[in-house]
PDB file of C-alpha atoms in Angstrom:
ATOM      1  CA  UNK A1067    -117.095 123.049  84.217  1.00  0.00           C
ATOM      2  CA  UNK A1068    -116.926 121.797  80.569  1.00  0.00           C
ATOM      3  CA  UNK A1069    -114.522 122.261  77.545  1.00  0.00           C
ATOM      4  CA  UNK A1070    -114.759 126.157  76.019  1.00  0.00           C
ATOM      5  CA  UNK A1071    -114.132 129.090  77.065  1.00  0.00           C
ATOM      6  CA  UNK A1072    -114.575 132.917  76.256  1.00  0.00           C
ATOM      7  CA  UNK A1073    -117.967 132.352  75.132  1.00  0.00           C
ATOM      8  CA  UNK A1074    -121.339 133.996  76.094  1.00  0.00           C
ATOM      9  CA  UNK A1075    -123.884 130.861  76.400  1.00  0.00           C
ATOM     10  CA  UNK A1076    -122.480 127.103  76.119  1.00  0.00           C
ATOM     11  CA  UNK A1077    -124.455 124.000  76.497  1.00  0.00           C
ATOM     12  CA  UNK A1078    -123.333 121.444  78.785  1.00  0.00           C
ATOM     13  CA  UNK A1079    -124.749 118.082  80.815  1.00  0.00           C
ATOM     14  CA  UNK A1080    -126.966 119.067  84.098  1.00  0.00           C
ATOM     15  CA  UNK A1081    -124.026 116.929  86.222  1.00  0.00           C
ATOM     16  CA  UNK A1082    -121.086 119.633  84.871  1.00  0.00           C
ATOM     17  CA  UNK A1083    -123.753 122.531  86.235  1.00  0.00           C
ATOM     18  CA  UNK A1084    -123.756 123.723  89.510  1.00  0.00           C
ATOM     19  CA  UNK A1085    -127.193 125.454  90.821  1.00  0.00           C
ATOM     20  CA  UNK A1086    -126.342 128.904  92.697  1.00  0.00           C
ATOM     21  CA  UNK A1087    -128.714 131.015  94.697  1.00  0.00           C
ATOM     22  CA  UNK A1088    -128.212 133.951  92.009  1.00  0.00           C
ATOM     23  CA  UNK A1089    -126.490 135.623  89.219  1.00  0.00           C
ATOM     24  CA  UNK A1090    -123.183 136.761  90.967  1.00  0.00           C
ATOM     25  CA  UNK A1091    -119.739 137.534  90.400  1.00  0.00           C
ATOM     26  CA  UNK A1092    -118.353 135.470  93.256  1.00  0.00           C
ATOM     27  CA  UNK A1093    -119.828 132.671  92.453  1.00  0.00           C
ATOM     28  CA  UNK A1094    -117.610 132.546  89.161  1.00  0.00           C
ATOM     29  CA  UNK A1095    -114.630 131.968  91.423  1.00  0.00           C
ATOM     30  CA  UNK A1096    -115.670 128.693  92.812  1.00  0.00           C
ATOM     31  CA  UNK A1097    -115.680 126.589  90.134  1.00  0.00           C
ATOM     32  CA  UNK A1098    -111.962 126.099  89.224  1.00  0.00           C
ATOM     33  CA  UNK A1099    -110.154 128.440  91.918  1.00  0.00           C
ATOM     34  CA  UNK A1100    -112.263 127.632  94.918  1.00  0.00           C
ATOM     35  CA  UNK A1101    -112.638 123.788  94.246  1.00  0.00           C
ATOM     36  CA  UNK A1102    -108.495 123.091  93.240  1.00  0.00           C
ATOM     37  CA  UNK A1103    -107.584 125.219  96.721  1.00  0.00           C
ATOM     38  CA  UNK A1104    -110.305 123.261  98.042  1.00  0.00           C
ATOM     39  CA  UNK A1105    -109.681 119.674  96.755  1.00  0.00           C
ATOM     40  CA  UNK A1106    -106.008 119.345  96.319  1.00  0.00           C
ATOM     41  CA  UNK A1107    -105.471 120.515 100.254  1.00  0.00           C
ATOM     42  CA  UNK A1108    -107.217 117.771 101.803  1.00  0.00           C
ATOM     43  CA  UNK A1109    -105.910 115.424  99.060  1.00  0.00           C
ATOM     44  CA  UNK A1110    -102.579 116.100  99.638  1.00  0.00           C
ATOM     45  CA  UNK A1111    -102.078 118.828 101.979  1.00  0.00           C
ATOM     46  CA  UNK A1112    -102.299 117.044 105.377  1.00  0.00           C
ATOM     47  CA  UNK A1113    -103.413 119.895 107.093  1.00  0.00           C
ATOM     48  CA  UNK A1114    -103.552 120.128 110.992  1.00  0.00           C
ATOM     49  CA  UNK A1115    -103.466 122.628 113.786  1.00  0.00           C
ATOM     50  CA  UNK A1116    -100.409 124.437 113.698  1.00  0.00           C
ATOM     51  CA  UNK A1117     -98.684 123.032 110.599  1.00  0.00           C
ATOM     52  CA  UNK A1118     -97.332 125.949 108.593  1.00  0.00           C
ATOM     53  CA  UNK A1119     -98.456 126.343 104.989  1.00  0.00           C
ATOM     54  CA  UNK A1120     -96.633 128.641 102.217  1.00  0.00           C
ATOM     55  CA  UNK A1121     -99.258 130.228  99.836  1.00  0.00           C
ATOM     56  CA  UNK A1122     -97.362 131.892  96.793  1.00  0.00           C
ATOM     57  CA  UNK A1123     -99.613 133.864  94.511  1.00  0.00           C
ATOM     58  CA  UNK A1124    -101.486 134.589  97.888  1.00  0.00           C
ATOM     59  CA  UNK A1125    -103.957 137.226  96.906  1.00  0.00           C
ATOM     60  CA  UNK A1126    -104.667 135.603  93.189  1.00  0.00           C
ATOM     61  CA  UNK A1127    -107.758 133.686  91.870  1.00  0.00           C
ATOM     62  CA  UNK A1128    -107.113 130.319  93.931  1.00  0.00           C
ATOM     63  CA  UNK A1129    -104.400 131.214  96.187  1.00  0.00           C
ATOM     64  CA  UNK A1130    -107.353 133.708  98.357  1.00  0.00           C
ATOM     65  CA  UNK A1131    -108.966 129.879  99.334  1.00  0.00           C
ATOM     66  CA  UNK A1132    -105.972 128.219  99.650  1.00  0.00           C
ATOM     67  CA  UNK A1133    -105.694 130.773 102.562  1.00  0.00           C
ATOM     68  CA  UNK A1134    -108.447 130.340 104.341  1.00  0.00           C
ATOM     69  CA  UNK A1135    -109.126 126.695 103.783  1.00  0.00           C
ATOM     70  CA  UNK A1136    -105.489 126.635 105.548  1.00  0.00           C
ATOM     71  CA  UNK A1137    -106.506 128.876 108.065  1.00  0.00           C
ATOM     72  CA  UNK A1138    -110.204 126.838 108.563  1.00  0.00           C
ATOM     73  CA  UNK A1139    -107.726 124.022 109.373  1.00  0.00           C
ATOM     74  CA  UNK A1140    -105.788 125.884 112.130  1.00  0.00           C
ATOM     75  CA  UNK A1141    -102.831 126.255 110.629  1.00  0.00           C
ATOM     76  CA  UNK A1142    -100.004 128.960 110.243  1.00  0.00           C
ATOM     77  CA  UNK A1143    -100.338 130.753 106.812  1.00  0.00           C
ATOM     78  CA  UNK A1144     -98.236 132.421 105.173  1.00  0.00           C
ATOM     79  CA  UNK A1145     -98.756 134.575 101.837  1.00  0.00           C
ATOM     80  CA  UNK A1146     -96.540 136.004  98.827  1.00  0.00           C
ATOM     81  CA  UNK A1147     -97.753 138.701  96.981  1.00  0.00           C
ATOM     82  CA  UNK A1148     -96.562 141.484  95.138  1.00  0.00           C
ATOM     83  CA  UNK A1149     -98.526 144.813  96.365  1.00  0.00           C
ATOM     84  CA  UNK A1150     -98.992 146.417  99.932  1.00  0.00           C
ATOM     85  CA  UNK A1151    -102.476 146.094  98.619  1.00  0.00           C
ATOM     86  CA  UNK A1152    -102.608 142.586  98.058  1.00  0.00           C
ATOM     87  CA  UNK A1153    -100.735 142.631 101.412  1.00  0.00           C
ATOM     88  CA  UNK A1154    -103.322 144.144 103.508  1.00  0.00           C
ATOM     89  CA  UNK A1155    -105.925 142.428 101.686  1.00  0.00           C
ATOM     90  CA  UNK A1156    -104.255 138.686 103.010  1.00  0.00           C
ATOM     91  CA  UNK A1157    -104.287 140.251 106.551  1.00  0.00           C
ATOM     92  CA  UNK A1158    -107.900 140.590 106.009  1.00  0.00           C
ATOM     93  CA  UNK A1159    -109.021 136.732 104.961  1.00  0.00           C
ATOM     94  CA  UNK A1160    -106.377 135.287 108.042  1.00  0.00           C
ATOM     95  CA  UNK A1161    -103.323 135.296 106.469  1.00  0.00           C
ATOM     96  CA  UNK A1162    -100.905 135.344 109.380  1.00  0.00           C
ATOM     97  CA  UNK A1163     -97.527 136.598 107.661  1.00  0.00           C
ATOM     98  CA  UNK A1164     -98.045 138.237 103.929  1.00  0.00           C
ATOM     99  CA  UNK A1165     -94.493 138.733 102.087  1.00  0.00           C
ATOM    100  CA  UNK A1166     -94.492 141.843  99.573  1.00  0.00           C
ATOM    101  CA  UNK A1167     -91.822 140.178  97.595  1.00  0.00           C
ATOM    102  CA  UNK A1168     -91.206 143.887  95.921  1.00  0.00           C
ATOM    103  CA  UNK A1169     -90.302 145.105  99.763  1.00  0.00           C
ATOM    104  CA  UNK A1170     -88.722 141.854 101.248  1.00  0.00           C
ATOM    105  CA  UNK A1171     -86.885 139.200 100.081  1.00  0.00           C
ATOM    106  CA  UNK A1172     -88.858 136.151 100.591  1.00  0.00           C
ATOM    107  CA  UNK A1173     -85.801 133.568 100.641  1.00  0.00           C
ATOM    108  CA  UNK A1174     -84.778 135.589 103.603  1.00  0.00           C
ATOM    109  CA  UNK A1175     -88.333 136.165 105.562  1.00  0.00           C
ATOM    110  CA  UNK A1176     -88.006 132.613 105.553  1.00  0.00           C
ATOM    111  CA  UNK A1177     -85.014 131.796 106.696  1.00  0.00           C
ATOM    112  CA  UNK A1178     -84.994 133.965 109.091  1.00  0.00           C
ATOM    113  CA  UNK A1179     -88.565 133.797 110.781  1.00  0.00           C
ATOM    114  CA  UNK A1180     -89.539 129.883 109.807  1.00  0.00           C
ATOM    115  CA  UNK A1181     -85.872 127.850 110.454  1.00  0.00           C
ATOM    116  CA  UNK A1182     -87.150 124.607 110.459  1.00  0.00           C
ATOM    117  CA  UNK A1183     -89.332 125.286 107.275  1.00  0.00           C
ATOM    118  CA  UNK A1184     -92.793 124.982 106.024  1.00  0.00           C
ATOM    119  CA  UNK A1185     -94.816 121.702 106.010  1.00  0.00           C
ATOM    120  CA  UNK A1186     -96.871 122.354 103.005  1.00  0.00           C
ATOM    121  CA  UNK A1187     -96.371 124.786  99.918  1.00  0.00           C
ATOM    122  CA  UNK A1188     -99.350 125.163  97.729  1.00  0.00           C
ATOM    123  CA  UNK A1189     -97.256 126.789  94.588  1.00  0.00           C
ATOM    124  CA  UNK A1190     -98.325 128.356  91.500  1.00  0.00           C
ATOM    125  CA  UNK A1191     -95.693 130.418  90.331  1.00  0.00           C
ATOM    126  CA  UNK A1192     -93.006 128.040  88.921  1.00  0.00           C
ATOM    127  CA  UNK A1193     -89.860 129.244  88.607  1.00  0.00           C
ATOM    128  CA  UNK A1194     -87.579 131.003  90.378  1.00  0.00           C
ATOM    129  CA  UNK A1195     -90.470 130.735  93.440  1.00  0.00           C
ATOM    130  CA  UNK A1196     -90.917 126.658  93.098  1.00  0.00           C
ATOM    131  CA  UNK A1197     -87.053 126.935  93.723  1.00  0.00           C
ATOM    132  CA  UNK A1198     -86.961 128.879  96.707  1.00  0.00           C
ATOM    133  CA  UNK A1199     -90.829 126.914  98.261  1.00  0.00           C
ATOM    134  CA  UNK A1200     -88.409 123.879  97.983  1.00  0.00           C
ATOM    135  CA  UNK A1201     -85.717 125.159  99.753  1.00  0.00           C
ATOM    136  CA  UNK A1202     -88.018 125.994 102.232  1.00  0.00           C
ATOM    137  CA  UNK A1203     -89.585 122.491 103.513  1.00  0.00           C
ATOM    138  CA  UNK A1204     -89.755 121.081 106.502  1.00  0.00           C
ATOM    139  CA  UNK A1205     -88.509 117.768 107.228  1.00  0.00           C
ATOM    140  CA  UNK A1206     -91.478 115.581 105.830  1.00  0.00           C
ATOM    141  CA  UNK A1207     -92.713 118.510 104.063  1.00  0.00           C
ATOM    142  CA  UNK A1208     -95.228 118.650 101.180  1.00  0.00           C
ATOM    143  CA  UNK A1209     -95.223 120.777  98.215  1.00  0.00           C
ATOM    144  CA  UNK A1210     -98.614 120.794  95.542  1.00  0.00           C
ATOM    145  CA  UNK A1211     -98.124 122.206  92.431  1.00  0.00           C
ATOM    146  CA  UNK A1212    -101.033 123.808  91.184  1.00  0.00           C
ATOM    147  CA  UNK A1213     -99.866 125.765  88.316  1.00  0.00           C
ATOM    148  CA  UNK A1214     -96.875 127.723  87.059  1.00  0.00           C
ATOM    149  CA  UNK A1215     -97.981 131.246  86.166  1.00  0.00           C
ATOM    150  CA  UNK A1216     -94.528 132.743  85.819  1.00  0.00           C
ATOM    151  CA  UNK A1217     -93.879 130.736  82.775  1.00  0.00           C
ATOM    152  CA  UNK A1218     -97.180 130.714  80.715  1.00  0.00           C
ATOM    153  CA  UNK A1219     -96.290 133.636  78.128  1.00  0.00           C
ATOM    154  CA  UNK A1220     -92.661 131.788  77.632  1.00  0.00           C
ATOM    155  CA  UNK A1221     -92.438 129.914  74.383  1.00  0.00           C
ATOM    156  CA  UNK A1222     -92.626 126.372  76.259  1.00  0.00           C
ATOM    157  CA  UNK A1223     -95.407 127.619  78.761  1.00  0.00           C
ATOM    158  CA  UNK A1224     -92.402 127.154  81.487  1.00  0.00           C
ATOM    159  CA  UNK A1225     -90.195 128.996  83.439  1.00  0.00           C
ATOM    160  CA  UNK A1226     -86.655 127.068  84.374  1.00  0.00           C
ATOM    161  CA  UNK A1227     -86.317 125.067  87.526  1.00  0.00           C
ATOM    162  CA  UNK A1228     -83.431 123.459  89.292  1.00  0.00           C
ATOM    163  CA  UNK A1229     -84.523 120.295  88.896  1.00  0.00           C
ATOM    164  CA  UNK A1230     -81.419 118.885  88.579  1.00  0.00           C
ATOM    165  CA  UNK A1231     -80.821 119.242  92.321  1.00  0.00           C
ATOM    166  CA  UNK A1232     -84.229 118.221  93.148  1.00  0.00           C
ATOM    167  CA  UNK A1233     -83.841 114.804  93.738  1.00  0.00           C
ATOM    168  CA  UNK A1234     -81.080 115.288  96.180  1.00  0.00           C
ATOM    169  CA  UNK A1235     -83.136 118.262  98.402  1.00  0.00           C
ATOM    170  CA  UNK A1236     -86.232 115.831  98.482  1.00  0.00           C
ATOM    171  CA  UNK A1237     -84.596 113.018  99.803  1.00  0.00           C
ATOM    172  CA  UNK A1238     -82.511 114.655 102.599  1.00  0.00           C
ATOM    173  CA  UNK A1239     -86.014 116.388 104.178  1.00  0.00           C
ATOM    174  CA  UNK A1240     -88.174 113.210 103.063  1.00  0.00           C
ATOM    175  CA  UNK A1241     -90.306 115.681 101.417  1.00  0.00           C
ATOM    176  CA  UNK A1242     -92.217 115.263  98.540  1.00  0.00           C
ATOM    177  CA  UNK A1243     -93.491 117.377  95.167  1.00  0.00           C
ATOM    178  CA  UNK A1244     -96.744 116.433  93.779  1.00  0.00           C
ATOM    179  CA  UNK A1245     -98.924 118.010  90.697  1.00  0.00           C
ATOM    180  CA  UNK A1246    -102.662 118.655  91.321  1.00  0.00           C
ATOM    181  CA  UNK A1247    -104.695 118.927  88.200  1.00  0.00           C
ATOM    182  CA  UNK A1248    -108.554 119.421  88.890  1.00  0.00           C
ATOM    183  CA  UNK A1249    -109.879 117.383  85.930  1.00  0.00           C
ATOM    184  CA  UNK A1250    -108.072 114.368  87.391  1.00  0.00           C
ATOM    185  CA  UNK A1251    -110.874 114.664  90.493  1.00  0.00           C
ATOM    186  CA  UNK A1252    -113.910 115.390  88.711  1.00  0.00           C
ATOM    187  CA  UNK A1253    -115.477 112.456  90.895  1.00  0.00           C
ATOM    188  CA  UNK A1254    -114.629 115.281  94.099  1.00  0.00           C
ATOM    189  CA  UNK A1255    -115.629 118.054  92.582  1.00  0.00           C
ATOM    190  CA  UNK A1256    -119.584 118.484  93.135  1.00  0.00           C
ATOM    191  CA  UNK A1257    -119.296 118.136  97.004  1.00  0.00           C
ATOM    192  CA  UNK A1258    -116.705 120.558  96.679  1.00  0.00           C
ATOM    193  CA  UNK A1259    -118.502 123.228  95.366  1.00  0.00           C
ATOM    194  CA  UNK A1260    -121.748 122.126  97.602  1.00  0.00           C
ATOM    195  CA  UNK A1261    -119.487 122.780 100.684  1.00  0.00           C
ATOM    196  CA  UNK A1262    -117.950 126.036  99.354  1.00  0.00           C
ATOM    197  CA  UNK A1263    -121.168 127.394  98.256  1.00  0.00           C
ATOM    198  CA  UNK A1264    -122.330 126.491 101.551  1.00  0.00           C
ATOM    199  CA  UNK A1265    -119.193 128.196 103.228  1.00  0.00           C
ATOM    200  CA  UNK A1266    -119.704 131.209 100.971  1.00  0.00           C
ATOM    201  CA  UNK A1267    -123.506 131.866 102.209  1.00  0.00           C
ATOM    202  CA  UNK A1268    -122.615 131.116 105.998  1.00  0.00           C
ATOM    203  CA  UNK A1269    -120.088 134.177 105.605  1.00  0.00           C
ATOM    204  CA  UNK A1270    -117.335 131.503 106.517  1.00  0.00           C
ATOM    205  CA  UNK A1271    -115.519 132.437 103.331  1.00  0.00           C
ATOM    206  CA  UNK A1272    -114.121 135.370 101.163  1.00  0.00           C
ATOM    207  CA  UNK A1273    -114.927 135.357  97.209  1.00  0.00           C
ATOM    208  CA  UNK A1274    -113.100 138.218  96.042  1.00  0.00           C
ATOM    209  CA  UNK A1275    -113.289 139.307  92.895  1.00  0.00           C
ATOM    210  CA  UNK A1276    -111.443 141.901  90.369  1.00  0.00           C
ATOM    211  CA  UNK A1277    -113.944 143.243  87.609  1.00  0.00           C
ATOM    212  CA  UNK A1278    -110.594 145.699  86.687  1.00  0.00           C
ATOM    213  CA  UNK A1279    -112.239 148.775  88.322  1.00  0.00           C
ATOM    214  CA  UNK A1280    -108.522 149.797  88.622  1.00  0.00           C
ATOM    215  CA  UNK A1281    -106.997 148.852  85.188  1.00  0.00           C
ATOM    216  CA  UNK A1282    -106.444 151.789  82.537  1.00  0.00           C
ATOM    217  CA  UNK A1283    -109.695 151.308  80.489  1.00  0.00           C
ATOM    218  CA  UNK A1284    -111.836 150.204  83.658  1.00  0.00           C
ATOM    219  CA  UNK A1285    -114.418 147.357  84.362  1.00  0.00           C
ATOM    220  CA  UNK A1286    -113.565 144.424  82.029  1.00  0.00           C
ATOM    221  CA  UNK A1287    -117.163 144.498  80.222  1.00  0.00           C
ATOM    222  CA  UNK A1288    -118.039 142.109  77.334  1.00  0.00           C
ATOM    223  CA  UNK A1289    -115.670 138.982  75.168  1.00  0.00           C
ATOM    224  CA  UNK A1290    -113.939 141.665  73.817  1.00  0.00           C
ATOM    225  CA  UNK A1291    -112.144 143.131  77.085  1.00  0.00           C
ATOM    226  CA  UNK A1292    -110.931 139.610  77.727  1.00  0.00           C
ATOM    227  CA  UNK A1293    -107.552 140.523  76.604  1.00  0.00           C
ATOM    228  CA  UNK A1294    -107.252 143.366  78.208  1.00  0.00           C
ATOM    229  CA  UNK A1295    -108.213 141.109  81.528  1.00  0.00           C
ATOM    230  CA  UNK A1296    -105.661 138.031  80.492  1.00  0.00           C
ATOM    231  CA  UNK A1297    -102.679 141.016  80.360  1.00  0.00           C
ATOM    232  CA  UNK A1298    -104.186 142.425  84.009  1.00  0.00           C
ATOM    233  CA  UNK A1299    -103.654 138.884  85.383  1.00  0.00           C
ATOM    234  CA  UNK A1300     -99.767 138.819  83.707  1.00  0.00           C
ATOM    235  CA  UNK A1301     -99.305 141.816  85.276  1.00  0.00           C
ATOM    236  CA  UNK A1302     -99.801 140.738  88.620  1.00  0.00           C
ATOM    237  CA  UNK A1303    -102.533 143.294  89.019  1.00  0.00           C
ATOM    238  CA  UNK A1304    -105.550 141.704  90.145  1.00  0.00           C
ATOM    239  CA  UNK A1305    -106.602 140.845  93.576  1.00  0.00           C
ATOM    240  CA  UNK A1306    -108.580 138.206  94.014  1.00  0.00           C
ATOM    241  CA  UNK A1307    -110.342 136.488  90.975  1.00  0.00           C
ATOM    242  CA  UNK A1308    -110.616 137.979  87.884  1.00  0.00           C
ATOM    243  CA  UNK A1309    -114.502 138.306  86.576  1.00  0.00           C
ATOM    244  CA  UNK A1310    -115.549 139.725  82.813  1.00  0.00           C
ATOM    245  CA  UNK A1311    -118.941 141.295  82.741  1.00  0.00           C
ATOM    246  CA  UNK A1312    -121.068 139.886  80.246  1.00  0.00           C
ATOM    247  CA  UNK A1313    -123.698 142.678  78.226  1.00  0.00           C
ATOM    248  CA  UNK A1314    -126.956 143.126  79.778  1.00  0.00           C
ATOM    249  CA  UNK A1315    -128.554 141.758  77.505  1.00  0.00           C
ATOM    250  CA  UNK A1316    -126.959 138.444  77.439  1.00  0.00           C
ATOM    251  CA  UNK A1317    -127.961 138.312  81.646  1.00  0.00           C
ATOM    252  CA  UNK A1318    -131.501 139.107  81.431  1.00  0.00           C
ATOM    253  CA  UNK A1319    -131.669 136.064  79.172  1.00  0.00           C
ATOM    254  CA  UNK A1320    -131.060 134.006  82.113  1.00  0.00           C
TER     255      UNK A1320
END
């Protein structure tokens, strides 16, 4: 966890290091997916048994904890994604009710099978999505914004919102929007990934991780199939987190 990325070696203080029991792909998914997902929902989520939580971007890098943290907590998740795939794959980690947005229409699976609404939204889509997640909430209901994917190859970085009618829906459920940005709980973020870790090794959680086996030009090997890795993500075709093999070379040095 320190400033630079894309880079084979960087040098940083022993506190922004966390030790791991070997060299591992999964363990690359921790330290900004796991610990936001894992952070952020006890901050702010409010979770309890039988509370039903919204996941959008179910099956990406963070959204796969935000799952099962949920689900850890006894509550009723449910998951957008884009792929029967990524579908099946949520079924897998607990994820009670995965939307395929490309087969259903989410606004509707909601409507339909959760009336009263959702009591938290963990949202990293922006957009059209963060519209519809706020139409969704329950009375008293809680949405953490985590990111806003949709918009991040736009000029401004953002996709539109309604926010001129946000005020309004917010105060007629009591509900509430909030932003969660991990470098704001730095002071959090060791015994997060302590606990994770620990979670991971127990078998009590899923790491999953994309090394683009199935993109065009395969595995995403070396700094210079980053791109190729960044478009994957745009494309909504990873599942789970996406990892970049370094060389050999530069991991026997280890």
């Amino acid at each position: 966890m320190a400033p630079g990325s894309f880079a084979e070696y960087t040098v940083v203080p022993a506190s922004a290091a966390a030790p791991v029991p070997s060299v591992k792909p999964e363990y690359v998914t921790l330290p900004v997916s796991g610990t936001t997902a894992y952070i952020s929902l006890n901050e702010l989520g409010g979770l309890s048994d039988g509370k039903k939580v919204l996941v959008t971007a179910a099956a990406g890098g963070t959204g796969q904890f935000a799952v099962q943290l949920a689900k850890k907590a006894k509550c009723h998740v449910i998951g957008t994604c884009s792929s029967d795939k990524k579908s099946a794959f949520l079924k897998s980690i607990g994820c009670d009710r995965p939307i395929n947005y490309h087969t259903e229409h989410v606004s509707t699976v909601l409507k339909q099978e959760y009336p009263t609404g959702v009591d938290v939204v963990y949202e990293s889509v922006g957009g059209a999505m963060f519209d519809l997640a706020v139409d969704a909430l329950a009375i008293k209901g809680r949405l953490i914004v985590i990111g806003f994917v949709s918009g991040y190859q736009t000029p401004t970085g953002l996709s539109p919102v309604k926010a001129g009618t946000l005020p309004a829906k917010l105060l007629k459920k009591s509900a509430s929007v909030q932003g969660f940005f991990l470098n704001h709980s730095l002071s959090k973020y060791q015994a997060a990934m302590d606990h994770l870790l620990k979670m991971y090794a127990g078998g009590d959680l899923v790491c999953e991780v994309d090394l683009g086996d199935l993109s065009v030009e395969g595995r995403f090997r070396g700094l210079e199939s980053v791109f190729r890795a960044v478009d994957y993500m745009y494309m909504g075709k990873n599942t789970g987190k996406i990892v970049v093999e370094l060389p050999r070379s530069v991991n026997s040095k280890l």
